[in-house]
Structure formats: C-alpha cells, structure tokens
Amino acid sequence: MGAMLRLRMISCGDTVAMLSGYVDEDLDPKVYDVIKKHLEGCDNCRAVFDSFTKTITIYRQLPEGEVLEEVHIRLTEYLKKEITSEEGNP
Amino acid sequence: MDKSVIELLALCKQGDFDAFERLVRRYEKMVYKLAMRLLGRPSEAEEILQETFLQVHKALPRFEGSVGLSSWIYTIALNQSRMRLRKQKGVVMEELDETILSYKTRAPEAQTAVVLDPADVLVDKEMREQVESALQELPEPYRVVFVLRDMEGHSTEETAQLLDLTVAAVKSRLHRARMFLRGRLCEYFEKC
C-alpha cells in the first residue's frame, strides 16, 4: 500500500528518469500507468516527453550515408595494393 | 548462410580478388553507414571502410561461419570505429550531466513551448547538420549505445552483446544519451 502510494505521487525527476523505459514500453505495467497519469497531469514533464520522443524520431529518420562510386573505386584500389604488397612479403 | 555467399567466400579464400571485390560491394554500405553514424565524417568513414575490409581479407582464411558473414564484418567495423572514437574528444561527463539536468532549471513556460518538428529538422540541411553535430558531442560509451540501439535498430539485448555490456548498462547509457541529445537539440533550436 505504501509503495503504491509513493508510486501515485511520483516526482517529475523520477518520471523523467524513466522516460526511456516508458517510450520503449520496458516498465512494470503498474509503473507505466503511474507515469502515464503523471504525464497527463504535468505540463512540464509532458513537454520533456514530447521533445524526448521527437529527438529519438529525428535521429531514427536521419538519411543513411551512401557509398559513392568514387569511394568504392578508391577502396578497391587501396585493398588491391595492400593485398598485393602483403602477398609479395609473406 | 546463403549459397551465393558460400560460393563467394570459397573464391575469396582461393585468392580471387574479383570475388573479394564483389564481397566488398555487398557489405560496404553497411560498414559505411555505421562508421558515418559513429564518426560523422566521410573521410573517417572511408578509412574505416579500408581498415575493415583489409582486416576481413586477412582473417577470411580463419572465418568458419559460426556467425553470419554480415555479423562478422559488422563487428569488425564496429570495433575499428570504436578504437578511432576513443581517440576523439567528446564533451566531458560533467557537461553531459549539466545538459541532461538543465530541464530542472527551466521555467515551466519554457518547458511547455515545444515546437520541435522532426519533419522540419530533416528537410533543412542546416538543422540536420546541427543534429549530426550534437551526436558527435556524445562521449564514446554513450554514442555507441545510442547509434546501435536507436539508429541501427538493434534491440537492447543485441546492443549489450555487441558491446559486451549488461542490459542494465545499455539502458542507463541509452537514457543519458537520449536526454543529452534532447537537451542539445532544444538549445540549438531554442524551441523547448
């Protein structure tokens, strides 16, 4: 009972500390619900949660690096040179 | 393992360079993408490509296929990138903590004015550079966890295995990395 009461009165600091677990749905269901309720009633924590999830989204959607053909050609030339040199000096 | 990969490997082990080039072509994007995310600079990612595939070539005779070829090459690229990362200077731990905790000192009205829009950030080149630059500020232990977990899409367990960390350590570092990046992006864009 005491633990549940403490959970209901979760602080902003504890809420923010558990945001990753909340976003990844990696929390005990009771804790998850307490945080959900806290976020519904706390503008500050909801703002942090909002920018927190947007930050993750931005990084997940960053464009992937492409290997340009000139990079592939330089890589192949480098490897051929190094491998030939190693085979010449075993 | 895919039959075409087994055949390719056999040819590579016989010293067929054309076959090795086909192998390079098959996996170079995976290596380059990881190195770019971890190191942030095309010149360094290109050097990681060279170091990784040279090491792959040297170690190929001992590769027995107990793990997939792709995972094996990925691990080599990750280790090469981490070695290089450790030589770089990121932000000091105190600054990491300050950025993470700065939300506590912000006025409530500043906390609620969130208009950071992923769509805007991703189409604007200057904004994207700020986002990439923030990632490069993260110290190596945090950056590597964030990149593997949130950008490369590995699970927490896979990330722990790749880095030889406990699952709890991955979760803790991931949270600190995310909070740091959130703080940095808010500072850059002054919108939250």
mmCIF file of C-alpha atoms in Angstrom:
data_model
loop_
_atom_site.group_PDB
_atom_site.id
_atom_site.type_symbol
_atom_site.label_atom_id
_atom_site.label_comp_id
_atom_site.label_asym_id
_atom_site.label_seq_id
_atom_site.Cartn_x
_atom_site.Cartn_y
_atom_site.Cartn_z
ATOM 1 C CA MET A 1 0.000 0.000 0.000
ATOM 2 C CA GLY A 2 2.823 2.367 0.950
ATOM 3 C CA ALA A 3 4.701 1.547 -2.254
ATOM 4 C CA MET A 4 1.593 2.161 -4.384
ATOM 5 C CA LEU A 5 1.009 5.493 -2.644
ATOM 6 C CA ARG A 6 4.587 6.507 -3.343
ATOM 7 C CA LEU A 7 4.135 5.459 -6.969
ATOM 8 C CA ARG A 8 0.995 7.607 -7.317
ATOM 9 C CA MET A 9 2.968 10.578 -6.034
ATOM 10 C CA ILE A 10 5.868 10.080 -8.424
ATOM 11 C CA SER A 11 8.057 13.157 -8.797
ATOM 12 C CA CYS A 12 8.914 14.934 -12.038
ATOM 13 C CA GLY A 13 12.561 13.867 -11.595
ATOM 14 C CA ASP A 14 11.609 10.190 -11.309
ATOM 15 C CA THR A 15 9.247 10.488 -14.253
ATOM 16 C CA VAL A 16 11.942 11.934 -16.481
ATOM 17 C CA ALA A 17 14.415 9.308 -15.246
ATOM 18 C CA MET A 18 12.046 6.602 -16.506
ATOM 19 C CA LEU A 19 11.153 8.172 -19.850
ATOM 20 C CA SER A 20 13.297 5.730 -21.852
ATOM 21 C CA GLY A 21 11.629 2.763 -20.184
ATOM 22 C CA TYR A 22 8.257 4.395 -20.823
ATOM 23 C CA VAL A 23 8.972 5.102 -24.505
ATOM 24 C CA ASP A 24 10.375 1.587 -25.038
ATOM 25 C CA GLU A 25 7.458 0.077 -23.060
ATOM 26 C CA ASP A 26 10.019 -1.614 -20.877
ATOM 27 C CA LEU A 27 8.487 -0.916 -17.462
ATOM 28 C CA ASP A 28 6.374 -2.818 -14.985
ATOM 29 C CA PRO A 29 2.760 -2.197 -16.136
ATOM 30 C CA LYS A 30 1.863 -0.525 -12.824
ATOM 31 C CA VAL A 31 4.807 1.864 -13.064
ATOM 32 C CA TYR A 32 3.941 2.511 -16.709
ATOM 33 C CA ASP A 33 0.397 3.524 -15.730
ATOM 34 C CA VAL A 34 1.637 5.815 -12.938
ATOM 35 C CA ILE A 35 3.961 7.601 -15.355
ATOM 36 C CA LYS A 36 1.212 7.839 -17.949
ATOM 37 C CA LYS A 37 -1.070 9.501 -15.406
ATOM 38 C CA HIS A 38 1.716 11.840 -14.264
ATOM 39 C CA LEU A 39 2.360 12.898 -17.865
ATOM 40 C CA GLU A 40 -1.336 13.576 -18.394
ATOM 41 C CA GLY A 41 -1.384 15.952 -15.443
ATOM 42 C CA CYS A 42 2.045 17.620 -15.645
ATOM 43 C CA ASP A 43 2.672 20.136 -18.443
ATOM 44 C CA ASN A 44 6.389 20.292 -17.696
ATOM 45 C CA CYS A 45 7.002 16.565 -17.910
ATOM 46 C CA ARG A 46 4.775 16.282 -20.963
ATOM 47 C CA ALA A 47 6.900 18.929 -22.680
ATOM 48 C CA VAL A 48 10.069 16.998 -21.826
ATOM 49 C CA PHE A 49 8.427 13.767 -23.023
ATOM 50 C CA ASP A 50 7.366 15.426 -26.270
ATOM 51 C CA SER A 51 10.836 16.748 -27.122
ATOM 52 C CA PHE A 52 12.375 13.466 -25.921
ATOM 53 C CA THR A 53 10.325 11.353 -28.349
ATOM 54 C CA LYS A 54 10.823 13.858 -31.165
ATOM 55 C CA THR A 55 14.590 13.716 -30.620
ATOM 56 C CA ILE A 56 14.547 9.922 -30.993
ATOM 57 C CA THR A 57 12.383 10.212 -34.124
ATOM 58 C CA ILE A 58 14.758 12.738 -35.697
ATOM 59 C CA TYR A 59 17.799 10.514 -35.214
ATOM 60 C CA ARG A 60 15.951 7.413 -36.415
ATOM 61 C CA GLN A 61 14.976 9.207 -39.617
ATOM 62 C CA LEU A 62 18.315 10.809 -40.471
ATOM 63 C CA PRO A 63 19.341 9.865 -44.017
ATOM 64 C CA GLU A 64 21.768 6.953 -44.342
ATOM 65 C CA GLY A 65 25.244 7.524 -45.741
ATOM 66 C CA GLU A 66 25.678 6.324 -49.348
ATOM 67 C CA VAL A 67 28.923 4.903 -50.695
ATOM 68 C CA LEU A 68 29.768 6.992 -53.746
ATOM 69 C CA GLU A 69 31.244 5.134 -56.717
ATOM 70 C CA GLU A 70 34.486 7.108 -56.354
ATOM 71 C CA VAL A 71 34.742 5.902 -52.735
ATOM 72 C CA HIS A 72 34.242 2.294 -53.862
ATOM 73 C CA ILE A 73 36.944 2.714 -56.536
ATOM 74 C CA ARG A 74 39.423 4.197 -54.014
ATOM 75 C CA LEU A 75 38.608 1.382 -51.577
ATOM 76 C CA THR A 76 39.178 -1.323 -54.198
ATOM 77 C CA GLU A 77 42.447 0.243 -55.337
ATOM 78 C CA TYR A 78 43.658 0.515 -51.735
ATOM 79 C CA LEU A 79 42.781 -3.112 -50.992
ATOM 80 C CA LYS A 80 44.388 -4.406 -54.182
ATOM 81 C CA LYS A 81 47.605 -2.510 -53.391
ATOM 82 C CA GLU A 82 47.733 -3.667 -49.758
ATOM 83 C CA ILE A 83 46.880 -7.282 -50.551
ATOM 84 C CA THR A 84 49.411 -7.480 -53.399
ATOM 85 C CA SER A 85 52.063 -5.974 -51.157
ATOM 86 C CA GLU A 86 51.290 -8.498 -48.386
ATOM 87 C CA GLU A 87 51.389 -11.414 -50.804
ATOM 88 C CA GLY A 88 54.766 -10.172 -52.033
ATOM 89 C CA ASN A 89 56.072 -10.036 -48.431
ATOM 90 C CA PRO A 90 54.527 -13.009 -46.608
ATOM 91 C CA MET B 1 24.285 -18.990 -44.993
ATOM 92 C CA ASP B 2 23.112 -18.021 -48.489
ATOM 93 C CA LYS B 3 24.511 -20.347 -51.200
ATOM 94 C CA SER B 4 25.848 -17.407 -53.238
ATOM 95 C CA VAL B 5 27.709 -16.119 -50.151
ATOM 96 C CA ILE B 6 29.250 -19.565 -49.528
ATOM 97 C CA GLU B 7 30.480 -19.686 -53.132
ATOM 98 C CA LEU B 8 31.775 -16.131 -52.899
ATOM 99 C CA LEU B 9 33.649 -16.974 -49.694
ATOM 100 C CA ALA B 10 35.220 -20.063 -51.255
ATOM 101 C CA LEU B 11 36.501 -17.986 -54.193
ATOM 102 C CA CYS B 12 37.815 -15.272 -51.835
ATOM 103 C CA LYS B 13 39.689 -17.891 -49.806
ATOM 104 C CA GLN B 14 41.318 -19.120 -53.040
ATOM 105 C CA GLY B 15 42.702 -15.601 -53.551
ATOM 106 C CA ASP B 16 40.243 -14.448 -56.220
ATOM 107 C CA PHE B 17 40.346 -10.644 -55.928
ATOM 108 C CA ASP B 18 37.340 -10.102 -58.211
ATOM 109 C CA ALA B 19 35.292 -12.259 -55.833
ATOM 110 C CA PHE B 20 36.587 -10.235 -52.881
ATOM 111 C CA GLU B 21 35.550 -7.033 -54.632
ATOM 112 C CA ARG B 22 32.042 -8.486 -55.027
ATOM 113 C CA LEU B 23 32.026 -9.248 -51.309
ATOM 114 C CA VAL B 24 33.144 -5.680 -50.576
ATOM 115 C CA ARG B 25 30.410 -4.304 -52.827
ATOM 116 C CA ARG B 26 27.843 -6.422 -50.977
ATOM 117 C CA TYR B 27 28.732 -5.181 -47.474
ATOM 118 C CA GLU B 28 30.361 -1.757 -47.942
ATOM 119 C CA LYS B 29 27.152 0.211 -47.414
ATOM 120 C CA MET B 30 26.511 -1.487 -44.059
ATOM 121 C CA VAL B 31 30.045 -0.633 -42.893
ATOM 122 C CA TYR B 32 29.991 2.922 -44.241
ATOM 123 C CA LYS B 33 26.604 3.703 -42.698
ATOM 124 C CA LEU B 34 27.724 2.506 -39.272
ATOM 125 C CA ALA B 35 31.029 4.391 -39.475
ATOM 126 C CA MET B 36 29.313 7.592 -40.624
ATOM 127 C CA ARG B 37 26.873 7.419 -37.735
ATOM 128 C CA LEU B 38 29.619 6.808 -35.211
ATOM 129 C CA LEU B 39 32.308 9.119 -36.574
ATOM 130 C CA GLY B 40 30.341 11.725 -38.502
ATOM 131 C CA ARG B 41 32.936 12.492 -41.161
ATOM 132 C CA PRO B 42 33.050 10.956 -44.677
ATOM 133 C CA SER B 43 36.873 10.898 -44.666
ATOM 134 C CA GLU B 44 36.930 8.877 -41.443
ATOM 135 C CA ALA B 45 34.152 6.569 -42.602
ATOM 136 C CA GLU B 46 36.176 5.910 -45.750
ATOM 137 C CA GLU B 47 39.217 4.998 -43.657
ATOM 138 C CA ILE B 48 37.064 2.634 -41.590
ATOM 139 C CA LEU B 49 35.942 1.008 -44.845
ATOM 140 C CA GLN B 50 39.577 0.441 -45.803
ATOM 141 C CA GLU B 51 40.667 -0.827 -42.373
ATOM 142 C CA THR B 52 37.636 -3.093 -42.024
ATOM 143 C CA PHE B 53 37.889 -4.811 -45.402
ATOM 144 C CA LEU B 54 41.656 -5.199 -45.117
ATOM 145 C CA GLN B 55 41.124 -6.929 -41.780
ATOM 146 C CA VAL B 56 38.321 -9.016 -43.288
ATOM 147 C CA HIS B 57 40.683 -10.147 -46.050
ATOM 148 C CA LYS B 58 43.406 -11.072 -43.571
ATOM 149 C CA ALA B 59 41.027 -13.008 -41.316
ATOM 150 C CA LEU B 60 38.975 -14.701 -44.056
ATOM 151 C CA PRO B 61 41.015 -17.942 -44.027
ATOM 152 C CA ARG B 62 40.055 -18.378 -40.358
ATOM 153 C CA PHE B 63 36.376 -17.488 -40.865
ATOM 154 C CA GLU B 64 34.371 -20.670 -40.332
ATOM 155 C CA GLY B 65 30.846 -19.283 -40.488
ATOM 156 C CA SER B 66 29.798 -19.891 -36.878
ATOM 157 C CA VAL B 67 28.296 -16.394 -37.033
ATOM 158 C CA GLY B 68 26.894 -14.937 -40.246
ATOM 159 C CA LEU B 69 29.351 -13.203 -42.578
ATOM 160 C CA SER B 70 27.406 -9.969 -42.297
ATOM 161 C CA SER B 71 27.521 -10.016 -38.450
ATOM 162 C CA TRP B 72 31.215 -10.857 -38.513
ATOM 163 C CA ILE B 73 32.053 -7.922 -40.822
ATOM 164 C CA TYR B 74 29.749 -5.644 -38.804
ATOM 165 C CA THR B 75 31.583 -6.492 -35.575
ATOM 166 C CA ILE B 76 34.964 -5.779 -37.192
ATOM 167 C CA ALA B 77 33.679 -2.404 -38.445
ATOM 168 C CA LEU B 78 32.221 -1.595 -35.032
ATOM 169 C CA ASN B 79 35.497 -2.382 -33.263
ATOM 170 C CA GLN B 80 37.523 -0.344 -35.762
ATOM 171 C CA SER B 81 35.158 2.614 -35.333
ATOM 172 C CA ARG B 82 35.232 2.380 -31.541
ATOM 173 C CA MET B 83 39.036 2.352 -31.469
ATOM 174 C CA ARG B 84 39.027 5.545 -33.501
ATOM 175 C CA LEU B 85 36.236 7.088 -31.423
ATOM 176 C CA ARG B 86 38.149 6.604 -28.203
ATOM 177 C CA LYS B 87 40.870 8.886 -29.555
ATOM 178 C CA GLN B 88 38.371 11.683 -30.215
ATOM 179 C CA LYS B 89 37.452 14.271 -27.630
ATOM 180 C CA GLY B 90 33.759 14.488 -26.858
ATOM 181 C CA VAL B 91 32.128 16.568 -24.151
ATOM 182 C CA VAL B 92 33.262 15.864 -20.610
ATOM 183 C CA MET B 93 30.956 13.905 -18.338
ATOM 184 C CA GLU B 94 30.115 16.956 -16.208
ATOM 185 C CA GLU B 95 28.787 18.764 -19.259
ATOM 186 C CA LEU B 96 26.759 15.713 -20.203
ATOM 187 C CA ASP B 97 25.107 15.764 -16.789
ATOM 188 C CA GLU B 98 24.517 19.519 -16.920
ATOM 189 C CA THR B 99 22.724 19.253 -20.252
ATOM 190 C CA ILE B 100 20.673 16.316 -19.044
ATOM 191 C CA LEU B 101 19.618 18.086 -15.874
ATOM 192 C CA SER B 102 19.034 21.518 -17.359
ATOM 193 C CA TYR B 103 15.308 20.808 -17.735
ATOM 194 C CA LYS B 104 15.018 21.194 -13.975
ATOM 195 C CA THR B 105 16.167 24.788 -14.029
ATOM 196 C CA ARG B 106 13.996 25.879 -16.933
ATOM 197 C CA ALA B 107 10.905 27.928 -16.312
ATOM 198 C CA PRO B 108 7.655 25.974 -16.736
ATOM 199 C CA GLU B 109 6.559 28.140 -19.645
ATOM 200 C CA ALA B 110 9.843 27.371 -21.438
ATOM 201 C CA GLN B 111 9.285 23.656 -20.917
ATOM 202 C CA THR B 112 5.858 23.730 -22.482
ATOM 203 C CA ALA B 113 6.727 25.699 -25.622
ATOM 204 C CA VAL B 114 7.683 22.621 -27.635
ATOM 205 C CA VAL B 115 7.520 23.083 -31.375
ATOM 206 C CA LEU B 116 10.490 20.934 -32.397
ATOM 207 C CA ASP B 117 9.205 19.241 -35.537
ATOM 208 C CA PRO B 118 11.107 16.218 -36.895
ATOM 209 C CA ALA B 119 9.819 16.869 -40.428
ATOM 210 C CA ASP B 120 11.205 20.456 -40.413
ATOM 211 C CA VAL B 121 14.541 19.364 -38.988
ATOM 212 C CA LEU B 122 15.058 16.577 -41.506
ATOM 213 C CA VAL B 123 14.385 18.662 -44.631
ATOM 214 C CA ASP B 124 16.551 21.611 -43.548
ATOM 215 C CA LYS B 125 20.261 21.000 -44.287
ATOM 216 C CA GLU B 126 21.497 23.419 -41.627
ATOM 217 C CA MET B 127 19.228 21.904 -38.986
ATOM 218 C CA ARG B 128 20.324 18.402 -39.986
ATOM 219 C CA GLU B 129 23.955 19.412 -39.548
ATOM 220 C CA GLN B 130 23.157 20.636 -36.026
ATOM 221 C CA VAL B 131 21.519 17.301 -35.249
ATOM 222 C CA GLU B 132 24.540 15.374 -36.561
ATOM 223 C CA SER B 133 26.909 17.667 -34.700
ATOM 224 C CA ALA B 134 25.082 17.054 -31.395
ATOM 225 C CA LEU B 135 25.570 13.319 -31.838
ATOM 226 C CA GLN B 136 29.313 13.812 -32.319
ATOM 227 C CA GLU B 137 29.475 15.571 -28.933
ATOM 228 C CA LEU B 138 28.394 12.460 -27.057
ATOM 229 C CA PRO B 139 31.245 10.615 -25.344
ATOM 230 C CA GLU B 140 32.060 7.249 -26.926
ATOM 231 C CA PRO B 141 30.336 4.954 -24.394
ATOM 232 C CA TYR B 142 27.032 6.808 -24.878
ATOM 233 C CA ARG B 143 27.299 7.487 -28.592
ATOM 234 C CA VAL B 144 27.949 3.871 -29.454
ATOM 235 C CA VAL B 145 24.942 2.665 -27.450
ATOM 236 C CA PHE B 146 22.661 5.347 -28.929
ATOM 237 C CA VAL B 147 23.780 4.635 -32.510
ATOM 238 C CA LEU B 148 23.393 0.866 -32.201
ATOM 239 C CA ARG B 149 20.080 0.973 -30.347
ATOM 240 C CA ASP B 150 18.241 3.964 -31.801
ATOM 241 C CA MET B 151 19.806 4.437 -35.223
ATOM 242 C CA GLU B 152 20.955 0.971 -36.317
ATOM 243 C CA GLY B 153 17.822 -0.616 -34.849
ATOM 244 C CA HIS B 154 19.402 -3.295 -32.633
ATOM 245 C CA SER B 155 17.469 -4.471 -29.598
ATOM 246 C CA THR B 156 18.740 -3.687 -26.106
ATOM 247 C CA GLU B 157 19.933 -7.298 -25.758
ATOM 248 C CA GLU B 158 21.753 -7.263 -29.124
ATOM 249 C CA THR B 159 23.411 -3.950 -28.224
ATOM 250 C CA ALA B 160 24.551 -5.394 -24.902
ATOM 251 C CA GLN B 161 26.002 -8.422 -26.681
ATOM 252 C CA LEU B 162 27.781 -6.364 -29.350
ATOM 253 C CA LEU B 163 29.376 -4.127 -26.722
ATOM 254 C CA ASP B 164 29.893 -6.782 -24.055
ATOM 255 C CA LEU B 165 27.780 -4.785 -21.595
ATOM 256 C CA THR B 166 24.945 -5.728 -19.276
ATOM 257 C CA VAL B 167 21.406 -4.944 -20.404
ATOM 258 C CA ALA B 168 21.097 -2.560 -17.419
ATOM 259 C CA ALA B 169 24.214 -0.649 -18.529
ATOM 260 C CA VAL B 170 22.813 -0.316 -22.065
ATOM 261 C CA LYS B 171 19.505 1.029 -20.737
ATOM 262 C CA SER B 172 21.237 3.513 -18.467
ATOM 263 C CA ARG B 173 23.602 4.806 -21.163
ATOM 264 C CA LEU B 174 20.811 4.958 -23.726
ATOM 265 C CA HIS B 175 18.674 7.113 -21.445
ATOM 266 C CA ARG B 176 21.524 9.513 -20.683
ATOM 267 C CA ALA B 177 22.398 9.749 -24.385
ATOM 268 C CA ARG B 178 18.792 10.484 -25.341
ATOM 269 C CA MET B 179 18.456 13.116 -22.605
ATOM 270 C CA PHE B 180 21.704 14.767 -23.633
ATOM 271 C CA LEU B 181 20.659 14.918 -27.290
ATOM 272 C CA ARG B 182 17.223 16.232 -26.347
ATOM 273 C CA GLY B 183 18.899 18.980 -24.336
ATOM 274 C CA ARG B 184 21.280 19.854 -27.159
ATOM 275 C CA LEU B 185 18.557 19.991 -29.791
ATOM 276 C CA CYS B 186 16.442 22.188 -27.534
ATOM 277 C CA GLU B 187 19.402 24.532 -27.090
ATOM 278 C CA TYR B 188 20.088 24.659 -30.834
ATOM 279 C CA PHE B 189 16.555 25.280 -31.870
ATOM 280 C CA GLU B 190 15.524 27.272 -28.779
ATOM 281 C CA LYS B 191 12.114 25.797 -29.063
ATOM 282 C CA CYS B 192 11.672 23.795 -25.930
#
